[in-house]
Amino acid sequence: MDRFQWSSGIYLVGEQIITSQNGIRLYDGETKTCFDYGDLTLTSHRLEWKNPRDSSSISLNLMLIIYVEERTVSIGKSPQVILHLHPPSQNQQPGPVQRSPNSYVKLSFKEGGKTNFYECLHSALNRKLWEQFTPQTGPVKPPVVKTRTGIVGIERTLQERQKETTKNISKAFEDLNKLMEMARDMVLLSKTISTKIREKQGDISEDETIKFKSYLLSLGIDDPVTRGTHGTGASFHRELARELSSFVEQPLKDVGGVMALTDVYCRVNRARGFELLSPEDLLNACKMLEHLCLPVRLRVFDSGVMVLQLTSQNEEELVEHTVKMLEDNSSLTAEELSQHIGLSVVMAKERLLAAEKFGGACRDDCVEGLRFYPNMFLLRSCDDFSD
């Protein structure tokens, strides 16, 4: 802060105002100063911070800046720009701080605008316009640009806006071209990986290779439902329920017809990209699945675990399959069943509890954990136990 000097607000000959931003806080190194929520103006020669309450101002010559950098801050913090400075000169004009141990200052943008200001400052430092003008003894105010009114002025304003729009569109298409190039690279990558997998003899079948390729080429939702496109409230949740049903139907078939709601939440948000869903919106949409007669429905187990389940799934068939697994293995824990059928441990435990509820299994809750056995009272006749 000892590089700043008091400013009268009068500009030099040839000095040009580039941009300005309000809500700026100054830091001396990492220390917060009393210069808070001021207006910061960038000219071709300096940075000027002005207090909007008492009109006092301080300035920093751009020639004292070595380089600038953007600082990444956490969520909830204001964006910052760091100015690394040369040592103060011998003929330094008086300022608010006589001596400072820090060789840098920070600009904190409380009202936003950091990106545009950083770009303008970086450009001004590269141009070095202060070297092209010899300072004169009598500083003058910057020239006032006269604006033309009437039809001619309106037409000129419209032309400038059209140029700006064309520039923004061209920039957007440049970003789109880069995205398309990356998409082509991803397709080539998927083909390369699929070829390498196919070359592994006996390890992976042709069907599994085709399935892997489909996963790579199905990475997202094309047009996600948002509040901006489908309104709010029940209307939004209805459309979201339809999107959710079409998205998770095939993954549900691949994993046996049941998927935990937490897994669904992760899959859907990964596919939606930047249009993320809140847990509350996802739950409200899931509650409408059955009401809309969609092929997927929300189910809440007795333990409180929430899952999405195919409506075509038969509960009795699942119980019979679980009982058969118990009979084939004599006994099973949730971890063991999850490995056999490829489900999560939570889902495997719910399958065992459902089998117990229907009378097809018995539990042994001991120090080694919870283990389930076939219900021998149903599998054997009474004569088998008479001995």
Tab-separated table of C-alpha atoms in Angstrom:
chain	number	residue	atom	x	y	z
A	1	MET	CA	0.000	0.000	0.000
A	2	ASP	CA	2.996	2.377	0.242
A	3	ARG	CA	2.946	2.610	-3.583
A	4	PHE	CA	-0.452	4.340	-3.504
A	5	GLN	CA	-0.534	8.137	-3.392
A	6	TRP	CA	-3.251	10.666	-2.719
A	7	SER	CA	-5.047	11.738	-5.878
A	8	SER	CA	-6.828	14.961	-6.774
A	9	GLY	CA	-9.027	13.283	-9.381
A	10	ILE	CA	-7.541	15.372	-12.218
A	11	TYR	CA	-6.190	13.441	-15.208
A	12	LEU	CA	-3.035	14.013	-17.245
A	13	VAL	CA	-2.795	14.997	-20.894
A	14	GLY	CA	-3.346	11.908	-23.049
A	15	GLU	CA	-4.677	9.837	-20.139
A	16	GLN	CA	-7.686	7.756	-21.156
A	17	ILE	CA	-10.367	6.211	-18.975
A	18	ILE	CA	-10.658	2.512	-19.840
A	19	THR	CA	-13.160	1.048	-17.366
A	20	SER	CA	-14.447	1.350	-13.807
A	21	GLN	CA	-15.991	-0.932	-11.198
A	22	ASN	CA	-17.703	-0.250	-7.868
A	23	GLY	CA	-17.651	-2.292	-4.660
A	24	ILE	CA	-13.852	-2.728	-4.512
A	25	ARG	CA	-11.996	-3.514	-1.270
A	26	LEU	CA	-8.200	-3.024	-1.038
A	27	TYR	CA	-5.866	-5.396	0.811
A	28	ASP	CA	-2.275	-4.648	1.848
A	29	GLY	CA	-0.909	-8.118	1.205
A	30	GLU	CA	-3.319	-10.339	3.105
A	31	THR	CA	-4.372	-7.566	5.511
A	32	LYS	CA	-7.728	-5.873	4.983
A	33	THR	CA	-7.482	-2.071	4.896
A	34	CYS	CA	-9.991	0.676	5.605
A	35	PHE	CA	-10.405	1.260	1.868
A	36	ASP	CA	-13.631	-0.668	1.481
A	37	TYR	CA	-16.479	-0.628	-1.074
A	38	GLY	CA	-14.962	2.098	-3.223
A	39	ASP	CA	-15.108	2.893	-6.942
A	40	LEU	CA	-12.031	1.715	-8.865
A	41	THR	CA	-11.232	3.412	-12.182
A	42	LEU	CA	-8.653	2.100	-14.644
A	43	THR	CA	-7.007	4.608	-16.953
A	44	SER	CA	-4.169	4.229	-19.417
A	45	HIS	CA	-1.765	5.498	-16.720
A	46	ARG	CA	-3.023	4.380	-13.297
A	47	LEU	CA	-5.577	2.813	-11.017
A	48	GLU	CA	-7.658	5.241	-8.988
A	49	TRP	CA	-9.710	4.145	-5.954
A	50	LYS	CA	-12.364	6.651	-4.835
A	51	ASN	CA	-14.454	6.679	-1.671
A	52	PRO	CA	-18.065	7.356	-2.745
A	53	ARG	CA	-18.912	8.751	0.698
A	54	ASP	CA	-16.362	11.555	1.058
A	55	SER	CA	-14.891	11.706	-2.494
A	56	SER	CA	-11.338	11.071	-1.238
A	57	SER	CA	-9.225	9.098	-3.694
A	58	ILE	CA	-5.874	7.348	-3.989
A	59	SER	CA	-4.082	6.170	-7.110
A	60	LEU	CA	-1.437	3.646	-8.176
A	61	ASN	CA	0.719	4.224	-11.265
A	62	LEU	CA	0.557	1.285	-13.683
A	63	MET	CA	4.313	1.507	-14.215
A	64	LEU	CA	4.765	0.163	-10.654
A	65	ILE	CA	2.903	-3.092	-11.449
A	66	ILE	CA	5.159	-6.043	-12.321
A	67	TYR	CA	2.360	-8.447	-13.191
A	68	VAL	CA	-1.194	-9.303	-12.179
A	69	GLU	CA	-2.835	-12.623	-11.392
A	70	GLU	CA	-6.306	-13.910	-10.633
A	71	ARG	CA	-6.847	-15.719	-7.357
A	72	THR	CA	-9.271	-18.650	-7.208
A	73	VAL	CA	-11.438	-18.381	-4.105
A	74	SER	CA	-13.864	-20.766	-2.464
A	75	ILE	CA	-17.638	-20.588	-2.760
A	76	GLY	CA	-19.060	-17.569	-0.921
A	77	LYS	CA	-15.860	-15.506	-1.224
A	78	SER	CA	-15.450	-12.473	-3.464
A	79	PRO	CA	-13.195	-12.883	-6.547
A	80	GLN	CA	-9.779	-11.234	-6.245
A	81	VAL	CA	-6.990	-9.849	-8.421
A	82	ILE	CA	-3.420	-9.621	-7.058
A	83	LEU	CA	-1.071	-6.815	-8.155
A	84	HIS	CA	2.641	-7.580	-7.714
A	85	LEU	CA	4.530	-4.279	-7.392
A	86	HIS	CA	7.964	-2.771	-7.854
A	87	PRO	CA	9.565	-1.103	-4.807
A	88	PRO	CA	8.414	2.506	-4.303
A	89	SER	CA	10.511	5.186	-6.009
A	90	GLN	CA	12.565	7.782	-4.131
A	91	ASN	CA	10.358	10.661	-5.292
A	92	GLN	CA	7.149	8.857	-4.293
A	93	GLN	CA	4.321	11.284	-3.581
A	94	PRO	CA	2.709	11.088	-0.115
A	95	GLY	CA	-0.015	8.508	0.324
A	96	PRO	CA	-2.160	6.813	2.951
A	97	VAL	CA	0.617	4.374	3.985
A	98	GLN	CA	4.223	5.496	4.487
A	99	ARG	CA	5.825	2.049	4.655
A	100	SER	CA	4.495	-1.444	4.002
A	101	PRO	CA	6.262	-4.840	4.338
A	102	ASN	CA	4.218	-6.295	1.477
A	103	SER	CA	5.194	-6.271	-2.175
A	104	TYR	CA	1.674	-6.842	-3.446
A	105	VAL	CA	-1.889	-5.626	-2.983
A	106	LYS	CA	-5.192	-7.376	-3.584
A	107	LEU	CA	-8.359	-6.073	-5.197
A	108	SER	CA	-11.516	-7.768	-3.908
A	109	PHE	CA	-14.550	-7.426	-6.197
A	110	LYS	CA	-17.581	-7.367	-3.875
A	111	GLU	CA	-20.018	-6.454	-6.668
A	112	GLY	CA	-18.576	-8.698	-9.389
A	113	GLY	CA	-16.964	-7.527	-12.629
A	114	LYS	CA	-13.592	-9.126	-11.917
A	115	THR	CA	-13.168	-10.878	-15.267
A	116	ASN	CA	-13.763	-7.798	-17.430
A	117	PHE	CA	-11.628	-5.576	-15.204
A	118	TYR	CA	-8.757	-8.096	-15.193
A	119	GLU	CA	-8.774	-8.312	-18.983
A	120	CYS	CA	-8.770	-4.508	-19.342
A	121	LEU	CA	-5.947	-4.148	-16.799
A	122	HIS	CA	-3.869	-6.839	-18.483
A	123	SER	CA	-4.354	-5.121	-21.852
A	124	ALA	CA	-3.426	-1.692	-20.436
A	125	LEU	CA	-0.204	-3.079	-18.933
A	126	ASN	CA	0.774	-4.599	-22.286
A	127	ARG	CA	0.061	-1.400	-24.225
A	128	LYS	CA	2.053	0.863	-21.820
A	129	LEU	CA	0.436	4.071	-23.066
A	130	TRP	CA	1.999	6.043	-20.216
A	131	GLU	CA	5.346	5.767	-22.033
A	132	GLN	CA	3.966	7.472	-25.153
A	133	PHE	CA	3.034	10.762	-23.473
A	134	THR	CA	5.367	13.170	-21.734
A	135	PRO	CA	3.748	14.406	-18.520
A	136	GLN	CA	3.158	18.152	-18.433
A	137	THR	CA	3.201	20.450	-15.437
A	138	GLY	CA	-0.405	21.401	-15.773
A	139	PRO	CA	-2.636	18.345	-15.634
A	140	VAL	CA	-5.967	18.725	-17.327
A	141	LYS	CA	-9.227	16.895	-17.172
A	142	PRO	CA	-9.807	14.187	-19.775
A	143	PRO	CA	-11.607	15.377	-22.896
A	144	VAL	CA	-15.353	15.035	-22.824
A	145	VAL	CA	-16.682	12.927	-25.680
A	146	LYS	CA	-19.631	14.635	-27.306
A	147	THR	CA	-22.460	12.304	-28.207
A	148	ARG	CA	-24.655	12.877	-31.226
A	149	THR	CA	-28.374	12.834	-30.604
A	150	GLY	CA	-31.271	12.379	-32.953
A	151	ILE	CA	-31.740	9.787	-35.712
A	152	VAL	CA	-28.052	9.712	-36.654
A	153	GLY	CA	-27.054	9.025	-33.043
A	154	ILE	CA	-29.660	6.271	-32.703
A	155	GLU	CA	-28.493	4.621	-35.921
A	156	ARG	CA	-24.875	4.749	-34.778
A	157	THR	CA	-25.815	3.187	-31.431
A	158	LEU	CA	-27.700	0.392	-33.199
A	159	GLN	CA	-24.703	-0.255	-35.464
A	160	GLU	CA	-22.379	-0.504	-32.453
A	161	ARG	CA	-24.748	-2.923	-30.728
A	162	GLN	CA	-24.945	-5.006	-33.921
A	163	LYS	CA	-21.151	-5.182	-34.096
A	164	GLU	CA	-20.968	-6.262	-30.452
A	165	THR	CA	-23.639	-8.924	-31.028
A	166	THR	CA	-21.811	-10.249	-34.084
A	167	LYS	CA	-18.587	-10.398	-32.099
A	168	ASN	CA	-20.236	-12.322	-29.271
A	169	ILE	CA	-21.866	-14.770	-31.721
A	170	SER	CA	-18.544	-15.383	-33.461
A	171	LYS	CA	-16.894	-16.057	-30.110
A	172	ALA	CA	-19.691	-18.441	-29.133
A	173	PHE	CA	-19.262	-20.397	-32.380
A	174	GLU	CA	-15.530	-20.609	-31.730
A	175	ASP	CA	-16.295	-22.282	-28.396
A	176	LEU	CA	-18.818	-24.558	-30.122
A	177	ASN	CA	-16.212	-25.603	-32.692
A	178	LYS	CA	-13.813	-26.496	-29.895
A	179	LEU	CA	-16.546	-28.547	-28.255
A	180	MET	CA	-17.245	-30.408	-31.502
A	181	GLU	CA	-13.542	-31.125	-31.910
A	182	MET	CA	-13.469	-32.594	-28.403
A	183	ALA	CA	-16.604	-34.629	-29.198
A	184	ARG	CA	-14.879	-36.110	-32.247
A	185	ASP	CA	-11.868	-36.952	-30.101
A	186	MET	CA	-14.120	-38.691	-27.583
A	187	VAL	CA	-15.720	-40.796	-30.338
A	188	LEU	CA	-12.296	-41.780	-31.661
A	189	LEU	CA	-11.201	-42.617	-28.124
A	190	SER	CA	-14.238	-44.839	-27.599
A	191	LYS	CA	-13.521	-46.686	-30.845
A	192	THR	CA	-9.873	-47.172	-29.894
A	193	ILE	CA	-10.754	-48.531	-26.462
A	194	SER	CA	-13.398	-50.824	-27.944
A	195	THR	CA	-10.854	-52.178	-30.453
A	196	LYS	CA	-8.340	-52.882	-27.717
A	197	ILE	CA	-10.991	-54.634	-25.627
A	198	ARG	CA	-12.032	-56.784	-28.591
A	199	GLU	CA	-8.431	-57.849	-29.089
A	200	LYS	CA	-8.351	-59.429	-25.612
A	201	GLN	CA	-9.002	-63.049	-26.426
A	202	GLY	CA	-11.413	-64.877	-24.136
A	203	ASP	CA	-11.643	-62.058	-21.569
A	204	ILE	CA	-14.531	-59.999	-22.942
A	205	SER	CA	-17.249	-61.129	-25.315
A	206	GLU	CA	-18.502	-59.255	-28.373
A	207	ASP	CA	-21.778	-58.391	-26.606
A	208	GLU	CA	-19.899	-56.797	-23.719
A	209	THR	CA	-17.803	-54.781	-26.178
A	210	ILE	CA	-20.934	-53.428	-27.852
A	211	LYS	CA	-22.412	-52.549	-24.458
A	212	PHE	CA	-19.230	-50.709	-23.464
A	213	LYS	CA	-19.326	-48.682	-26.684
A	214	SER	CA	-22.946	-47.713	-26.017
A	215	TYR	CA	-21.984	-46.470	-22.547
A	216	LEU	CA	-19.227	-44.288	-23.974
A	217	LEU	CA	-21.531	-42.814	-26.621
A	218	SER	CA	-24.412	-42.177	-24.173
A	219	LEU	CA	-22.858	-39.777	-21.715
A	220	GLY	CA	-25.611	-37.240	-21.123
A	221	ILE	CA	-29.119	-35.851	-21.541
A	222	ASP	CA	-29.521	-33.800	-24.730
A	223	ASP	CA	-32.129	-31.261	-23.553
A	224	PRO	CA	-32.540	-31.408	-19.745
A	225	VAL	CA	-35.758	-30.160	-18.162
A	226	THR	CA	-35.217	-26.862	-16.304
A	227	ARG	CA	-37.415	-24.350	-14.517
A	228	GLY	CA	-36.630	-21.821	-17.215
A	229	THR	CA	-38.092	-24.016	-19.977
A	230	HIS	CA	-40.910	-25.808	-18.140
A	231	GLY	CA	-42.024	-23.417	-15.419
A	232	THR	CA	-42.057	-24.115	-11.695
A	233	GLY	CA	-43.968	-26.234	-9.220
A	234	ALA	CA	-45.989	-29.276	-10.312
A	235	SER	CA	-45.511	-28.590	-14.038
A	236	PHE	CA	-41.730	-28.705	-13.674
A	237	HIS	CA	-41.811	-31.870	-11.577
A	238	ARG	CA	-44.120	-33.658	-14.044
A	239	GLU	CA	-41.793	-33.035	-16.969
A	240	LEU	CA	-38.816	-33.932	-14.807
A	241	ALA	CA	-40.508	-37.223	-13.878
A	242	ARG	CA	-40.958	-38.108	-17.569
A	243	GLU	CA	-37.328	-37.266	-18.308
A	244	LEU	CA	-36.205	-39.276	-15.294
A	245	SER	CA	-38.255	-42.296	-16.344
A	246	SER	CA	-36.870	-42.370	-19.881
A	247	PHE	CA	-33.322	-41.922	-18.620
A	248	VAL	CA	-33.216	-44.585	-15.886
A	249	GLU	CA	-35.415	-47.262	-17.481
A	250	GLN	CA	-32.589	-48.994	-19.339
A	251	PRO	CA	-30.049	-48.699	-16.467
A	252	LEU	CA	-32.671	-50.227	-14.161
A	253	LYS	CA	-33.054	-53.187	-16.499
A	254	ASP	CA	-29.279	-53.611	-16.544
A	255	VAL	CA	-28.994	-53.783	-12.735
A	256	GLY	CA	-31.944	-56.042	-12.029
A	257	GLY	CA	-34.820	-53.580	-11.881
A	258	VAL	CA	-33.979	-51.717	-8.651
A	259	MET	CA	-31.611	-48.816	-7.969
A	260	ALA	CA	-31.079	-46.773	-4.815
A	261	LEU	CA	-32.270	-43.181	-5.041
A	262	THR	CA	-28.786	-41.941	-4.104
A	263	ASP	CA	-27.317	-43.761	-7.114
A	264	VAL	CA	-30.056	-42.323	-9.342
A	265	TYR	CA	-29.258	-38.824	-8.072
A	266	CYS	CA	-25.573	-39.202	-8.972
A	267	ARG	CA	-26.296	-40.651	-12.430
A	268	VAL	CA	-28.869	-38.034	-13.372
A	269	ASN	CA	-26.783	-35.042	-12.285
A	270	ARG	CA	-23.738	-36.417	-14.076
A	271	ALA	CA	-25.796	-36.720	-17.268
A	272	ARG	CA	-27.369	-33.244	-16.936
A	273	GLY	CA	-23.995	-31.478	-16.881
A	274	PHE	CA	-24.373	-27.928	-15.560
A	275	GLU	CA	-28.171	-28.154	-15.076
A	276	LEU	CA	-27.918	-29.888	-11.698
A	277	LEU	CA	-30.933	-31.046	-9.695
A	278	SER	CA	-31.473	-30.599	-5.986
A	279	PRO	CA	-32.355	-33.677	-3.900
A	280	GLU	CA	-35.755	-32.118	-3.169
A	281	ASP	CA	-36.612	-31.691	-6.876
A	282	LEU	CA	-35.545	-35.257	-7.621
A	283	LEU	CA	-37.686	-36.653	-4.788
A	284	ASN	CA	-40.749	-34.620	-5.829
A	285	ALA	CA	-40.364	-35.847	-9.414
A	286	CYS	CA	-40.041	-39.463	-8.234
A	287	LYS	CA	-43.263	-39.169	-6.253
A	288	MET	CA	-45.101	-38.381	-9.512
A	289	LEU	CA	-43.794	-41.399	-11.454
A	290	GLU	CA	-46.555	-43.789	-10.425
A	291	HIS	CA	-49.266	-41.120	-10.773
A	292	LEU	CA	-48.201	-40.529	-14.410
A	293	CYS	CA	-48.342	-44.298	-15.159
A	294	LEU	CA	-44.674	-44.388	-16.155
A	295	PRO	CA	-42.662	-47.637	-16.333
A	296	VAL	CA	-40.681	-46.622	-13.228
A	297	ARG	CA	-41.946	-46.012	-9.707
A	298	LEU	CA	-40.647	-44.886	-6.340
A	299	ARG	CA	-40.575	-47.479	-3.569
A	300	VAL	CA	-39.807	-46.939	0.117
A	301	PHE	CA	-38.728	-50.011	2.077
A	302	ASP	CA	-39.672	-50.586	5.708
A	303	SER	CA	-36.136	-49.563	6.691
A	304	GLY	CA	-36.648	-46.155	5.048
A	305	VAL	CA	-34.397	-46.849	2.040
A	306	MET	CA	-35.782	-45.221	-1.127
A	307	VAL	CA	-35.307	-46.848	-4.520
A	308	LEU	CA	-36.550	-46.562	-8.084
A	309	GLN	CA	-38.063	-49.803	-9.329
A	310	LEU	CA	-39.498	-50.988	-12.629
A	311	THR	CA	-43.267	-51.290	-12.395
A	312	SER	CA	-43.049	-54.555	-14.347
A	313	GLN	CA	-40.950	-56.153	-11.639
A	314	ASN	CA	-42.698	-58.972	-9.756
A	315	GLU	CA	-42.036	-58.968	-6.018
A	316	GLU	CA	-42.835	-62.671	-5.636
A	317	GLU	CA	-40.343	-63.612	-8.340
A	318	LEU	CA	-37.627	-61.610	-6.569
A	319	VAL	CA	-38.382	-63.370	-3.294
A	320	GLU	CA	-38.321	-66.786	-4.972
A	321	HIS	CA	-34.998	-65.961	-6.613
A	322	THR	CA	-33.542	-64.828	-3.281
A	323	VAL	CA	-34.777	-67.974	-1.520
A	324	LYS	CA	-33.206	-70.115	-4.252
A	325	MET	CA	-29.898	-68.288	-3.757
A	326	LEU	CA	-30.130	-69.073	-0.024
A	327	GLU	CA	-30.802	-72.720	-0.731
A	328	ASP	CA	-27.907	-73.009	-3.180
A	329	ASN	CA	-25.455	-71.378	-0.745
A	330	SER	CA	-26.898	-72.680	2.575
A	331	SER	CA	-26.688	-69.150	4.012
A	332	LEU	CA	-25.832	-65.643	2.867
A	333	THR	CA	-24.986	-62.230	4.246
A	334	ALA	CA	-25.917	-59.017	2.455
A	335	GLU	CA	-22.316	-58.624	1.279
A	336	GLU	CA	-22.205	-62.137	-0.155
A	337	LEU	CA	-25.555	-61.746	-1.935
A	338	SER	CA	-24.468	-58.427	-3.437
A	339	GLN	CA	-21.454	-60.128	-4.999
A	340	HIS	CA	-23.602	-62.938	-6.435
A	341	ILE	CA	-26.289	-60.774	-8.059
A	342	GLY	CA	-24.297	-57.586	-8.742
A	343	LEU	CA	-26.304	-55.211	-6.515
A	344	SER	CA	-25.202	-52.810	-3.827
A	345	VAL	CA	-25.014	-54.109	-0.259
A	346	VAL	CA	-28.002	-51.962	0.715
A	347	MET	CA	-30.165	-53.432	-2.049
A	348	ALA	CA	-28.993	-56.969	-1.273
A	349	LYS	CA	-29.966	-56.530	2.376
A	350	GLU	CA	-33.427	-55.303	1.363
A	351	ARG	CA	-33.839	-58.393	-0.839
A	352	LEU	CA	-33.020	-60.638	2.130
A	353	LEU	CA	-35.371	-58.717	4.421
A	354	ALA	CA	-38.155	-59.040	1.829
A	355	ALA	CA	-37.556	-62.797	1.673
A	356	GLU	CA	-37.758	-62.925	5.459
A	357	LYS	CA	-40.974	-60.884	5.426
A	358	PHE	CA	-42.593	-63.383	3.037
A	359	GLY	CA	-41.444	-66.264	5.234
A	360	GLY	CA	-38.794	-67.609	2.899
A	361	ALA	CA	-35.771	-66.846	5.101
A	362	CYS	CA	-34.649	-66.807	8.723
A	363	ARG	CA	-31.985	-64.615	10.265
A	364	ASP	CA	-29.107	-65.210	12.641
A	365	ASP	CA	-28.072	-61.940	14.263
A	366	CYS	CA	-24.809	-62.667	16.083
A	367	VAL	CA	-21.476	-61.001	16.824
A	368	GLU	CA	-20.249	-61.939	13.342
A	369	GLY	CA	-23.063	-59.963	11.738
A	370	LEU	CA	-26.456	-60.584	10.220
A	371	ARG	CA	-26.714	-63.849	8.258
A	372	PHE	CA	-29.792	-65.286	6.572
A	373	TYR	CA	-30.724	-68.974	6.151
A	374	PRO	CA	-33.496	-70.738	4.216
A	375	ASN	CA	-36.667	-71.191	6.252
A	376	MET	CA	-36.479	-74.947	6.849
A	377	PHE	CA	-39.920	-74.986	8.449
A	378	LEU	CA	-41.428	-74.263	5.045
A	379	LEU	CA	-39.040	-76.339	2.978
A	380	ARG	CA	-39.432	-79.537	4.938
A	381	SER	CA	-42.540	-81.389	5.985
A	382	CYS	CA	-43.430	-81.903	9.614
A	383	ASP	CA	-42.404	-85.578	9.354
A	384	ASP	CA	-38.798	-84.532	8.729
A	385	PHE	CA	-38.658	-82.989	12.185
A	386	SER	CA	-40.461	-85.776	14.060
A	387	ASP	CA	-37.222	-87.617	14.587
